[in-house]
Amino acid sequence: MFVTTGQAGTALGCSIPTVKKLMATGVVPGVRDTGRQVFPLAALQALQARPTAHLAALGPAEVAVLRSDAPAKVDEPDRDWIGFGTGLDQTQLLTALSGWWRCDPARVAAGAVLPVTVAGFVVAVLTGLTAWESDGTAGTTGRHRFTGARLAGYLTDLTAPANAAAPTDPEDTRLAGLLLGTRLPSVSGGPIAYVATRPAAAGRPATEGEQA
């Protein structure tokens, strides 16, 4: 049984384009892309039941969130893809997700973890954010890439979340287990948002970024 993308968007609290973006990543099994796009009812019910991320367990008062798009091919010297998709291997995913963004790199690094979301669901987790390089542009328009980033986890099926990576660091394993498959809402005009992990910090405004 299927529902329309409009019905799925209403149930998940997002727009039709956002639902289609989620479908294009490959993390929702059983979607029908030929002809009229439809969303499996069983998958929709599974996504509605996903818990909200328990951010207070992370430690820092704030974490950055990468609001990813579906995968897109690019012609760049250091990567072939940007965005998230289950058709990419781990190396492709890491290079696609670890930069280049407009952001405050020190602020991103201070959170120690970078959840990657599509339609408000965490589909991947990056760690190892302590080192970065910049494109040389001064001020807030500069773009940055995290050169030591690790792919602590990612999903191939959002309806039955299981880490498709095999992290060797115990903390990476903990963070991926805590975040993968959860709902993590964020607000930003670009890919990078900053989310308070505790209510006392909730008044801090989001900072916008832009992905290359």
mmCIF file with all atom_site columns, C-alpha atoms in Angstrom:
data_model
loop_
_atom_site.group_PDB
_atom_site.id
_atom_site.type_symbol
_atom_site.label_atom_id
_atom_site.label_alt_id
_atom_site.label_comp_id
_atom_site.label_asym_id
_atom_site.label_entity_id
_atom_site.label_seq_id
_atom_site.pdbx_PDB_ins_code
_atom_site.Cartn_x
_atom_site.Cartn_y
_atom_site.Cartn_z
_atom_site.occupancy
_atom_site.B_iso_or_equiv
_atom_site.pdbx_formal_charge
_atom_site.auth_seq_id
_atom_site.auth_comp_id
_atom_site.auth_asym_id
_atom_site.auth_atom_id
_atom_site.pdbx_PDB_model_num
ATOM 1   C CA . MET A 1 1   ? 0.000  0.000  0.000   1.00 0.00 ? 1   MET A CA 1
ATOM 2   C CA . PHE A 1 2   ? 1.260  3.434  -0.918  1.00 0.00 ? 2   PHE A CA 1
ATOM 3   C CA . VAL A 1 3   ? 0.563  7.085  -0.147  1.00 0.00 ? 3   VAL A CA 1
ATOM 4   C CA . THR A 1 4   ? 1.319  10.144 -2.249  1.00 0.00 ? 4   THR A CA 1
ATOM 5   C CA . THR A 1 5   ? 4.374  12.289 -1.631  1.00 0.00 ? 5   THR A CA 1
ATOM 6   C CA . GLY A 1 6   ? 2.015  15.025 -0.444  1.00 0.00 ? 6   GLY A CA 1
ATOM 7   C CA . GLN A 1 7   ? 0.459  12.720 2.146   1.00 0.00 ? 7   GLN A CA 1
ATOM 8   C CA . ALA A 1 8   ? 3.915  11.566 3.251   1.00 0.00 ? 8   ALA A CA 1
ATOM 9   C CA . GLY A 1 9   ? 5.036  15.176 3.601   1.00 0.00 ? 9   GLY A CA 1
ATOM 10  C CA . THR A 1 10  ? 2.025  16.052 5.729   1.00 0.00 ? 10  THR A CA 1
ATOM 11  C CA . ALA A 1 11  ? 2.634  13.050 7.984   1.00 0.00 ? 11  ALA A CA 1
ATOM 12  C CA . LEU A 1 12  ? 6.338  13.840 8.378   1.00 0.00 ? 12  LEU A CA 1
ATOM 13  C CA . GLY A 1 13  ? 5.918  17.590 8.660   1.00 0.00 ? 13  GLY A CA 1
ATOM 14  C CA . CYS A 1 14  ? 7.910  18.506 5.559   1.00 0.00 ? 14  CYS A CA 1
ATOM 15  C CA . SER A 1 15  ? 7.374  19.680 1.995   1.00 0.00 ? 15  SER A CA 1
ATOM 16  C CA . ILE A 1 16  ? 6.868  17.505 -1.081  1.00 0.00 ? 16  ILE A CA 1
ATOM 17  C CA . PRO A 1 17  ? 10.335 18.463 -2.465  1.00 0.00 ? 17  PRO A CA 1
ATOM 18  C CA . THR A 1 18  ? 11.877 17.384 0.849   1.00 0.00 ? 18  THR A CA 1
ATOM 19  C CA . VAL A 1 19  ? 10.077 14.033 0.673   1.00 0.00 ? 19  VAL A CA 1
ATOM 20  C CA . LYS A 1 20  ? 11.357 13.558 -2.872  1.00 0.00 ? 20  LYS A CA 1
ATOM 21  C CA . LYS A 1 21  ? 14.868 14.435 -1.706  1.00 0.00 ? 21  LYS A CA 1
ATOM 22  C CA . LEU A 1 22  ? 14.601 11.734 0.970   1.00 0.00 ? 22  LEU A CA 1
ATOM 23  C CA . MET A 1 23  ? 13.387 9.226  -1.593  1.00 0.00 ? 23  MET A CA 1
ATOM 24  C CA . ALA A 1 24  ? 16.269 10.101 -3.936  1.00 0.00 ? 24  ALA A CA 1
ATOM 25  C CA . THR A 1 25  ? 18.890 9.193  -1.313  1.00 0.00 ? 25  THR A CA 1
ATOM 26  C CA . GLY A 1 26  ? 17.839 5.528  -1.392  1.00 0.00 ? 26  GLY A CA 1
ATOM 27  C CA . VAL A 1 27  ? 17.298 5.180  2.371   1.00 0.00 ? 27  VAL A CA 1
ATOM 28  C CA . VAL A 1 28  ? 13.570 4.450  2.053   1.00 0.00 ? 28  VAL A CA 1
ATOM 29  C CA . PRO A 1 29  ? 12.971 0.946  0.669   1.00 0.00 ? 29  PRO A CA 1
ATOM 30  C CA . GLY A 1 30  ? 10.094 0.263  -1.682  1.00 0.00 ? 30  GLY A CA 1
ATOM 31  C CA . VAL A 1 31  ? 9.593  3.743  -3.120  1.00 0.00 ? 31  VAL A CA 1
ATOM 32  C CA . ARG A 1 32  ? 8.213  3.872  -6.630  1.00 0.00 ? 32  ARG A CA 1
ATOM 33  C CA . ASP A 1 33  ? 10.031 6.363  -8.825  1.00 0.00 ? 33  ASP A CA 1
ATOM 34  C CA . THR A 1 34  ? 8.592  5.497  -12.235 1.00 0.00 ? 34  THR A CA 1
ATOM 35  C CA . GLY A 1 35  ? 5.471  7.357  -13.251 1.00 0.00 ? 35  GLY A CA 1
ATOM 36  C CA . ARG A 1 36  ? 3.796  8.957  -10.273 1.00 0.00 ? 36  ARG A CA 1
ATOM 37  C CA . GLN A 1 37  ? 6.145  8.901  -7.278  1.00 0.00 ? 37  GLN A CA 1
ATOM 38  C CA . VAL A 1 38  ? 4.588  7.219  -4.266  1.00 0.00 ? 38  VAL A CA 1
ATOM 39  C CA . PHE A 1 39  ? 5.749  6.422  -0.742  1.00 0.00 ? 39  PHE A CA 1
ATOM 40  C CA . PRO A 1 40  ? 5.238  2.999  0.923   1.00 0.00 ? 40  PRO A CA 1
ATOM 41  C CA . LEU A 1 41  ? 2.784  3.276  3.812   1.00 0.00 ? 41  LEU A CA 1
ATOM 42  C CA . ALA A 1 42  ? 4.751  0.812  5.941   1.00 0.00 ? 42  ALA A CA 1
ATOM 43  C CA . ALA A 1 43  ? 7.904  2.884  5.488   1.00 0.00 ? 43  ALA A CA 1
ATOM 44  C CA . LEU A 1 44  ? 6.036  6.062  6.367   1.00 0.00 ? 44  LEU A CA 1
ATOM 45  C CA . GLN A 1 45  ? 4.735  4.508  9.582   1.00 0.00 ? 45  GLN A CA 1
ATOM 46  C CA . ALA A 1 46  ? 8.256  3.365  10.485  1.00 0.00 ? 46  ALA A CA 1
ATOM 47  C CA . LEU A 1 47  ? 9.629  6.865  9.960   1.00 0.00 ? 47  LEU A CA 1
ATOM 48  C CA . GLN A 1 48  ? 6.856  8.432  12.035  1.00 0.00 ? 48  GLN A CA 1
ATOM 49  C CA . ALA A 1 49  ? 7.916  6.168  14.905  1.00 0.00 ? 49  ALA A CA 1
ATOM 50  C CA . ARG A 1 50  ? 11.582 7.215  14.819  1.00 0.00 ? 50  ARG A CA 1
ATOM 51  C CA . PRO A 1 51  ? 12.643 8.925  18.101  1.00 0.00 ? 51  PRO A CA 1
ATOM 52  C CA . THR A 1 52  ? 14.057 12.418 18.427  1.00 0.00 ? 52  THR A CA 1
ATOM 53  C CA . ALA A 1 53  ? 17.820 12.577 18.921  1.00 0.00 ? 53  ALA A CA 1
ATOM 54  C CA . HIS A 1 54  ? 18.879 12.719 22.581  1.00 0.00 ? 54  HIS A CA 1
ATOM 55  C CA . LEU A 1 55  ? 21.358 15.552 22.099  1.00 0.00 ? 55  LEU A CA 1
ATOM 56  C CA . ALA A 1 56  ? 21.954 16.143 25.806  1.00 0.00 ? 56  ALA A CA 1
ATOM 57  C CA . ALA A 1 57  ? 23.965 12.902 25.839  1.00 0.00 ? 57  ALA A CA 1
ATOM 58  C CA . LEU A 1 58  ? 26.530 14.391 23.453  1.00 0.00 ? 58  LEU A CA 1
ATOM 59  C CA . GLY A 1 59  ? 28.264 16.643 25.994  1.00 0.00 ? 59  GLY A CA 1
ATOM 60  C CA . PRO A 1 60  ? 28.856 19.987 24.216  1.00 0.00 ? 60  PRO A CA 1
ATOM 61  C CA . ALA A 1 61  ? 26.161 22.654 24.535  1.00 0.00 ? 61  ALA A CA 1
ATOM 62  C CA . GLU A 1 62  ? 25.856 22.876 20.755  1.00 0.00 ? 62  GLU A CA 1
ATOM 63  C CA . VAL A 1 63  ? 26.481 20.740 17.691  1.00 0.00 ? 63  VAL A CA 1
ATOM 64  C CA . ALA A 1 64  ? 26.586 21.569 14.024  1.00 0.00 ? 64  ALA A CA 1
ATOM 65  C CA . VAL A 1 65  ? 24.268 19.668 11.690  1.00 0.00 ? 65  VAL A CA 1
ATOM 66  C CA . LEU A 1 66  ? 24.902 19.096 7.996   1.00 0.00 ? 66  LEU A CA 1
ATOM 67  C CA . ARG A 1 67  ? 21.574 19.312 6.172   1.00 0.00 ? 67  ARG A CA 1
ATOM 68  C CA . SER A 1 68  ? 22.417 17.231 3.127   1.00 0.00 ? 68  SER A CA 1
ATOM 69  C CA . ASP A 1 69  ? 20.858 16.929 -0.279  1.00 0.00 ? 69  ASP A CA 1
ATOM 70  C CA . ALA A 1 70  ? 20.532 13.840 -2.455  1.00 0.00 ? 70  ALA A CA 1
ATOM 71  C CA . PRO A 1 71  ? 23.764 12.871 -4.235  1.00 0.00 ? 71  PRO A CA 1
ATOM 72  C CA . ALA A 1 72  ? 24.857 14.963 -7.195  1.00 0.00 ? 72  ALA A CA 1
ATOM 73  C CA . LYS A 1 73  ? 27.808 14.457 -9.522  1.00 0.00 ? 73  LYS A CA 1
ATOM 74  C CA . VAL A 1 74  ? 30.423 17.231 -9.504  1.00 0.00 ? 74  VAL A CA 1
ATOM 75  C CA . ASP A 1 75  ? 33.590 17.920 -11.464 1.00 0.00 ? 75  ASP A CA 1
ATOM 76  C CA . GLU A 1 76  ? 36.042 18.837 -8.719  1.00 0.00 ? 76  GLU A CA 1
ATOM 77  C CA . PRO A 1 77  ? 39.659 17.768 -8.169  1.00 0.00 ? 77  PRO A CA 1
ATOM 78  C CA . ASP A 1 78  ? 39.095 16.257 -4.713  1.00 0.00 ? 78  ASP A CA 1
ATOM 79  C CA . ARG A 1 79  ? 35.662 14.659 -5.046  1.00 0.00 ? 79  ARG A CA 1
ATOM 80  C CA . ASP A 1 80  ? 33.210 13.275 -7.596  1.00 0.00 ? 80  ASP A CA 1
ATOM 81  C CA . TRP A 1 81  ? 30.023 13.657 -5.550  1.00 0.00 ? 81  TRP A CA 1
ATOM 82  C CA . ILE A 1 82  ? 28.329 15.932 -3.077  1.00 0.00 ? 82  ILE A CA 1
ATOM 83  C CA . GLY A 1 83  ? 25.360 14.972 -0.912  1.00 0.00 ? 83  GLY A CA 1
ATOM 84  C CA . PHE A 1 84  ? 24.254 11.682 0.618   1.00 0.00 ? 84  PHE A CA 1
ATOM 85  C CA . GLY A 1 85  ? 23.105 8.544  -1.163  1.00 0.00 ? 85  GLY A CA 1
ATOM 86  C CA . THR A 1 86  ? 23.161 4.821  -0.501  1.00 0.00 ? 86  THR A CA 1
ATOM 87  C CA . GLY A 1 87  ? 24.672 4.217  -3.935  1.00 0.00 ? 87  GLY A CA 1
ATOM 88  C CA . LEU A 1 88  ? 27.946 5.835  -2.852  1.00 0.00 ? 88  LEU A CA 1
ATOM 89  C CA . ASP A 1 89  ? 30.654 3.781  -1.171  1.00 0.00 ? 89  ASP A CA 1
ATOM 90  C CA . GLN A 1 90  ? 32.218 4.844  2.132   1.00 0.00 ? 90  GLN A CA 1
ATOM 91  C CA . THR A 1 91  ? 35.119 6.702  0.518   1.00 0.00 ? 91  THR A CA 1
ATOM 92  C CA . GLN A 1 92  ? 32.773 8.605  -1.781  1.00 0.00 ? 92  GLN A CA 1
ATOM 93  C CA . LEU A 1 93  ? 30.444 9.416  1.107   1.00 0.00 ? 93  LEU A CA 1
ATOM 94  C CA . LEU A 1 94  ? 33.238 10.751 3.278   1.00 0.00 ? 94  LEU A CA 1
ATOM 95  C CA . THR A 1 95  ? 34.613 13.062 0.599   1.00 0.00 ? 95  THR A CA 1
ATOM 96  C CA . ALA A 1 96  ? 31.095 14.146 -0.384  1.00 0.00 ? 96  ALA A CA 1
ATOM 97  C CA . LEU A 1 97  ? 30.147 15.089 3.180   1.00 0.00 ? 97  LEU A CA 1
ATOM 98  C CA . SER A 1 98  ? 33.358 16.472 4.690   1.00 0.00 ? 98  SER A CA 1
ATOM 99  C CA . GLY A 1 99  ? 33.357 19.849 2.832   1.00 0.00 ? 99  GLY A CA 1
ATOM 100 C CA . TRP A 1 100 ? 33.384 22.452 1.307   1.00 0.00 ? 100 TRP A CA 1
ATOM 101 C CA . TRP A 1 101 ? 30.937 24.544 3.351   1.00 0.00 ? 101 TRP A CA 1
ATOM 102 C CA . ARG A 1 102 ? 30.522 28.080 4.543   1.00 0.00 ? 102 ARG A CA 1
ATOM 103 C CA . CYS A 1 103 ? 30.710 27.699 8.293   1.00 0.00 ? 103 CYS A CA 1
ATOM 104 C CA . ASP A 1 104 ? 32.638 28.584 11.428  1.00 0.00 ? 104 ASP A CA 1
ATOM 105 C CA . PRO A 1 105 ? 35.032 25.590 11.460  1.00 0.00 ? 105 PRO A CA 1
ATOM 106 C CA . ALA A 1 106 ? 36.044 26.073 15.092  1.00 0.00 ? 106 ALA A CA 1
ATOM 107 C CA . ARG A 1 107 ? 32.385 26.075 16.085  1.00 0.00 ? 107 ARG A CA 1
ATOM 108 C CA . VAL A 1 108 ? 31.789 22.885 14.115  1.00 0.00 ? 108 VAL A CA 1
ATOM 109 C CA . ALA A 1 109 ? 34.862 21.238 15.668  1.00 0.00 ? 109 ALA A CA 1
ATOM 110 C CA . ALA A 1 110 ? 33.778 22.225 19.187  1.00 0.00 ? 110 ALA A CA 1
ATOM 111 C CA . GLY A 1 111 ? 30.750 19.957 18.873  1.00 0.00 ? 111 GLY A CA 1
ATOM 112 C CA . ALA A 1 112 ? 33.033 16.941 18.220  1.00 0.00 ? 112 ALA A CA 1
ATOM 113 C CA . VAL A 1 113 ? 30.410 15.282 15.982  1.00 0.00 ? 113 VAL A CA 1
ATOM 114 C CA . LEU A 1 114 ? 28.574 16.258 12.815  1.00 0.00 ? 114 LEU A CA 1
ATOM 115 C CA . PRO A 1 115 ? 25.222 14.546 12.266  1.00 0.00 ? 115 PRO A CA 1
ATOM 116 C CA . VAL A 1 116 ? 24.184 14.496 8.612   1.00 0.00 ? 116 VAL A CA 1
ATOM 117 C CA . THR A 1 117 ? 20.447 14.824 8.065   1.00 0.00 ? 117 THR A CA 1
ATOM 118 C CA . VAL A 1 118 ? 18.078 14.463 5.148   1.00 0.00 ? 118 VAL A CA 1
ATOM 119 C CA . ALA A 1 119 ? 14.505 15.631 5.737   1.00 0.00 ? 119 ALA A CA 1
ATOM 120 C CA . GLY A 1 120 ? 15.335 15.938 9.430   1.00 0.00 ? 120 GLY A CA 1
ATOM 121 C CA . PHE A 1 121 ? 16.506 12.319 9.847   1.00 0.00 ? 121 PHE A CA 1
ATOM 122 C CA . VAL A 1 122 ? 20.116 11.484 10.742  1.00 0.00 ? 122 VAL A CA 1
ATOM 123 C CA . VAL A 1 123 ? 21.494 9.324  7.930   1.00 0.00 ? 123 VAL A CA 1
ATOM 124 C CA . ALA A 1 124 ? 25.228 9.640  8.632   1.00 0.00 ? 124 ALA A CA 1
ATOM 125 C CA . VAL A 1 125 ? 27.606 10.748 11.376  1.00 0.00 ? 125 VAL A CA 1
ATOM 126 C CA . LEU A 1 126 ? 31.028 12.351 10.960  1.00 0.00 ? 126 LEU A CA 1
ATOM 127 C CA . THR A 1 127 ? 33.698 12.653 13.653  1.00 0.00 ? 127 THR A CA 1
ATOM 128 C CA . GLY A 1 128 ? 37.387 13.628 13.650  1.00 0.00 ? 128 GLY A CA 1
ATOM 129 C CA . LEU A 1 129 ? 36.637 17.304 13.038  1.00 0.00 ? 129 LEU A CA 1
ATOM 130 C CA . THR A 1 130 ? 39.694 18.798 14.760  1.00 0.00 ? 130 THR A CA 1
ATOM 131 C CA . ALA A 1 131 ? 41.598 19.747 11.570  1.00 0.00 ? 131 ALA A CA 1
ATOM 132 C CA . TRP A 1 132 ? 40.402 21.697 8.575   1.00 0.00 ? 132 TRP A CA 1
ATOM 133 C CA . GLU A 1 133 ? 41.577 23.664 5.571   1.00 0.00 ? 133 GLU A CA 1
ATOM 134 C CA . SER A 1 134 ? 40.056 26.799 4.097   1.00 0.00 ? 134 SER A CA 1
ATOM 135 C CA . ASP A 1 135 ? 39.693 28.101 0.569   1.00 0.00 ? 135 ASP A CA 1
ATOM 136 C CA . GLY A 1 136 ? 41.553 31.294 1.447   1.00 0.00 ? 136 GLY A CA 1
ATOM 137 C CA . THR A 1 137 ? 38.495 33.542 1.474   1.00 0.00 ? 137 THR A CA 1
ATOM 138 C CA . ALA A 1 138 ? 38.418 35.852 4.487   1.00 0.00 ? 138 ALA A CA 1
ATOM 139 C CA . GLY A 1 139 ? 35.414 36.335 6.744   1.00 0.00 ? 139 GLY A CA 1
ATOM 140 C CA . THR A 1 140 ? 32.110 34.474 6.842   1.00 0.00 ? 140 THR A CA 1
ATOM 141 C CA . THR A 1 141 ? 32.105 33.700 3.105   1.00 0.00 ? 141 THR A CA 1
ATOM 142 C CA . GLY A 1 142 ? 35.060 31.347 3.425   1.00 0.00 ? 142 GLY A CA 1
ATOM 143 C CA . ARG A 1 143 ? 34.552 27.664 2.719   1.00 0.00 ? 143 ARG A CA 1
ATOM 144 C CA . HIS A 1 144 ? 36.117 24.906 4.779   1.00 0.00 ? 144 HIS A CA 1
ATOM 145 C CA . ARG A 1 145 ? 36.837 21.185 4.568   1.00 0.00 ? 145 ARG A CA 1
ATOM 146 C CA . PHE A 1 146 ? 37.550 18.896 7.506   1.00 0.00 ? 146 PHE A CA 1
ATOM 147 C CA . THR A 1 147 ? 40.657 17.004 6.478   1.00 0.00 ? 147 THR A CA 1
ATOM 148 C CA . GLY A 1 148 ? 40.650 14.426 9.301   1.00 0.00 ? 148 GLY A CA 1
ATOM 149 C CA . ALA A 1 149 ? 36.942 13.624 9.213   1.00 0.00 ? 149 ALA A CA 1
ATOM 150 C CA . ARG A 1 150 ? 35.873 10.014 9.777   1.00 0.00 ? 150 ARG A CA 1
ATOM 151 C CA . LEU A 1 151 ? 32.644 8.368  8.713   1.00 0.00 ? 151 LEU A CA 1
ATOM 152 C CA . ALA A 1 152 ? 31.545 6.988  12.082  1.00 0.00 ? 152 ALA A CA 1
ATOM 153 C CA . GLY A 1 153 ? 28.316 5.643  10.647  1.00 0.00 ? 153 GLY A CA 1
ATOM 154 C CA . TYR A 1 154 ? 25.754 5.776  7.868   1.00 0.00 ? 154 TYR A CA 1
ATOM 155 C CA . LEU A 1 155 ? 22.469 4.121  6.945   1.00 0.00 ? 155 LEU A CA 1
ATOM 156 C CA . THR A 1 156 ? 21.270 2.219  3.923   1.00 0.00 ? 156 THR A CA 1
ATOM 157 C CA . ASP A 1 157 ? 17.727 1.717  5.300   1.00 0.00 ? 157 ASP A CA 1
ATOM 158 C CA . LEU A 1 158 ? 16.142 4.434  7.416   1.00 0.00 ? 158 LEU A CA 1
ATOM 159 C CA . THR A 1 159 ? 13.152 2.263  8.324   1.00 0.00 ? 159 THR A CA 1
ATOM 160 C CA . ALA A 1 160 ? 15.391 -0.278 10.106  1.00 0.00 ? 160 ALA A CA 1
ATOM 161 C CA . PRO A 1 161 ? 18.478 1.708  11.128  1.00 0.00 ? 161 PRO A CA 1
ATOM 162 C CA . ALA A 1 162 ? 21.721 -0.240 11.338  1.00 0.00 ? 162 ALA A CA 1
ATOM 163 C CA . ASN A 1 163 ? 25.198 1.213  10.990  1.00 0.00 ? 163 ASN A CA 1
ATOM 164 C CA . ALA A 1 164 ? 26.611 0.202  7.598   1.00 0.00 ? 164 ALA A CA 1
ATOM 165 C CA . ALA A 1 165 ? 30.089 1.358  8.648   1.00 0.00 ? 165 ALA A CA 1
ATOM 166 C CA . ALA A 1 166 ? 32.370 -0.511 11.017  1.00 0.00 ? 166 ALA A CA 1
ATOM 167 C CA . PRO A 1 167 ? 33.978 2.124  13.252  1.00 0.00 ? 167 PRO A CA 1
ATOM 168 C CA . THR A 1 168 ? 36.980 1.007  15.280  1.00 0.00 ? 168 THR A CA 1
ATOM 169 C CA . ASP A 1 169 ? 36.871 3.877  17.757  1.00 0.00 ? 169 ASP A CA 1
ATOM 170 C CA . PRO A 1 170 ? 34.518 3.152  20.698  1.00 0.00 ? 170 PRO A CA 1
ATOM 171 C CA . GLU A 1 171 ? 33.411 6.782  20.859  1.00 0.00 ? 171 GLU A CA 1
ATOM 172 C CA . ASP A 1 172 ? 32.557 6.751  17.144  1.00 0.00 ? 172 ASP A CA 1
ATOM 173 C CA . THR A 1 173 ? 30.481 3.628  17.755  1.00 0.00 ? 173 THR A CA 1
ATOM 174 C CA . ARG A 1 174 ? 28.684 5.322  20.659  1.00 0.00 ? 174 ARG A CA 1
ATOM 175 C CA . LEU A 1 175 ? 27.922 8.491  18.734  1.00 0.00 ? 175 LEU A CA 1
ATOM 176 C CA . ALA A 1 176 ? 26.687 6.628  15.668  1.00 0.00 ? 176 ALA A CA 1
ATOM 177 C CA . GLY A 1 177 ? 24.460 4.440  17.825  1.00 0.00 ? 177 GLY A CA 1
ATOM 178 C CA . LEU A 1 178 ? 23.072 7.474  19.592  1.00 0.00 ? 178 LEU A CA 1
ATOM 179 C CA . LEU A 1 179 ? 22.259 9.468  16.466  1.00 0.00 ? 179 LEU A CA 1
ATOM 180 C CA . LEU A 1 180 ? 21.679 7.273  13.407  1.00 0.00 ? 180 LEU A CA 1
ATOM 181 C CA . GLY A 1 181 ? 18.026 7.011  12.406  1.00 0.00 ? 181 GLY A CA 1
ATOM 182 C CA . THR A 1 182 ? 16.811 9.635  14.861  1.00 0.00 ? 182 THR A CA 1
ATOM 183 C CA . ARG A 1 183 ? 14.904 12.799 14.033  1.00 0.00 ? 183 ARG A CA 1
ATOM 184 C CA . LEU A 1 184 ? 16.989 15.940 14.409  1.00 0.00 ? 184 LEU A CA 1
ATOM 185 C CA . PRO A 1 185 ? 15.163 19.099 13.310  1.00 0.00 ? 185 PRO A CA 1
ATOM 186 C CA . SER A 1 186 ? 17.244 22.148 12.456  1.00 0.00 ? 186 SER A CA 1
ATOM 187 C CA . VAL A 1 187 ? 16.711 25.531 10.854  1.00 0.00 ? 187 VAL A CA 1
ATOM 188 C CA . SER A 1 188 ? 19.184 27.183 8.484   1.00 0.00 ? 188 SER A CA 1
ATOM 189 C CA . GLY A 1 189 ? 19.297 28.929 5.153   1.00 0.00 ? 189 GLY A CA 1
ATOM 190 C CA . GLY A 1 190 ? 22.076 26.593 4.028   1.00 0.00 ? 190 GLY A CA 1
ATOM 191 C CA . PRO A 1 191 ? 23.584 23.173 4.696   1.00 0.00 ? 191 PRO A CA 1
ATOM 192 C CA . ILE A 1 192 ? 25.183 23.946 8.069   1.00 0.00 ? 192 ILE A CA 1
ATOM 193 C CA . ALA A 1 193 ? 22.933 24.608 11.074  1.00 0.00 ? 193 ALA A CA 1
ATOM 194 C CA . TYR A 1 194 ? 23.848 24.877 14.751  1.00 0.00 ? 194 TYR A CA 1
ATOM 195 C CA . VAL A 1 195 ? 21.582 23.164 17.259  1.00 0.00 ? 195 VAL A CA 1
ATOM 196 C CA . ALA A 1 196 ? 21.556 23.568 21.036  1.00 0.00 ? 196 ALA A CA 1
ATOM 197 C CA . THR A 1 197 ? 21.850 20.276 22.887  1.00 0.00 ? 197 THR A CA 1
ATOM 198 C CA . ARG A 1 198 ? 20.296 21.545 26.110  1.00 0.00 ? 198 ARG A CA 1
ATOM 199 C CA . PRO A 1 199 ? 17.243 23.783 26.696  1.00 0.00 ? 199 PRO A CA 1
ATOM 200 C CA . ALA A 1 200 ? 19.342 26.462 28.442  1.00 0.00 ? 200 ALA A CA 1
ATOM 201 C CA . ALA A 1 201 ? 21.167 27.095 25.158  1.00 0.00 ? 201 ALA A CA 1
ATOM 202 C CA . ALA A 1 202 ? 18.084 26.972 22.978  1.00 0.00 ? 202 ALA A CA 1
ATOM 203 C CA . GLY A 1 203 ? 17.887 30.724 22.492  1.00 0.00 ? 203 GLY A CA 1
ATOM 204 C CA . ARG A 1 204 ? 21.050 30.894 20.397  1.00 0.00 ? 204 ARG A CA 1
ATOM 205 C CA . PRO A 1 205 ? 20.174 31.682 16.780  1.00 0.00 ? 205 PRO A CA 1
ATOM 206 C CA . ALA A 1 206 ? 20.996 29.320 13.950  1.00 0.00 ? 206 ALA A CA 1
ATOM 207 C CA . THR A 1 207 ? 23.897 30.201 11.679  1.00 0.00 ? 207 THR A CA 1
ATOM 208 C CA . GLU A 1 208 ? 23.501 29.691 7.977   1.00 0.00 ? 208 GLU A CA 1
ATOM 209 C CA . GLY A 1 209 ? 25.960 28.104 5.605   1.00 0.00 ? 209 GLY A CA 1
ATOM 210 C CA . GLU A 1 210 ? 26.158 27.227 1.947   1.00 0.00 ? 210 GLU A CA 1
ATOM 211 C CA . GLN A 1 211 ? 27.506 24.093 0.379   1.00 0.00 ? 211 GLN A CA 1
ATOM 212 C CA . ALA A 1 212 ? 29.666 24.333 -2.714  1.00 0.00 ? 212 ALA A CA 1
#
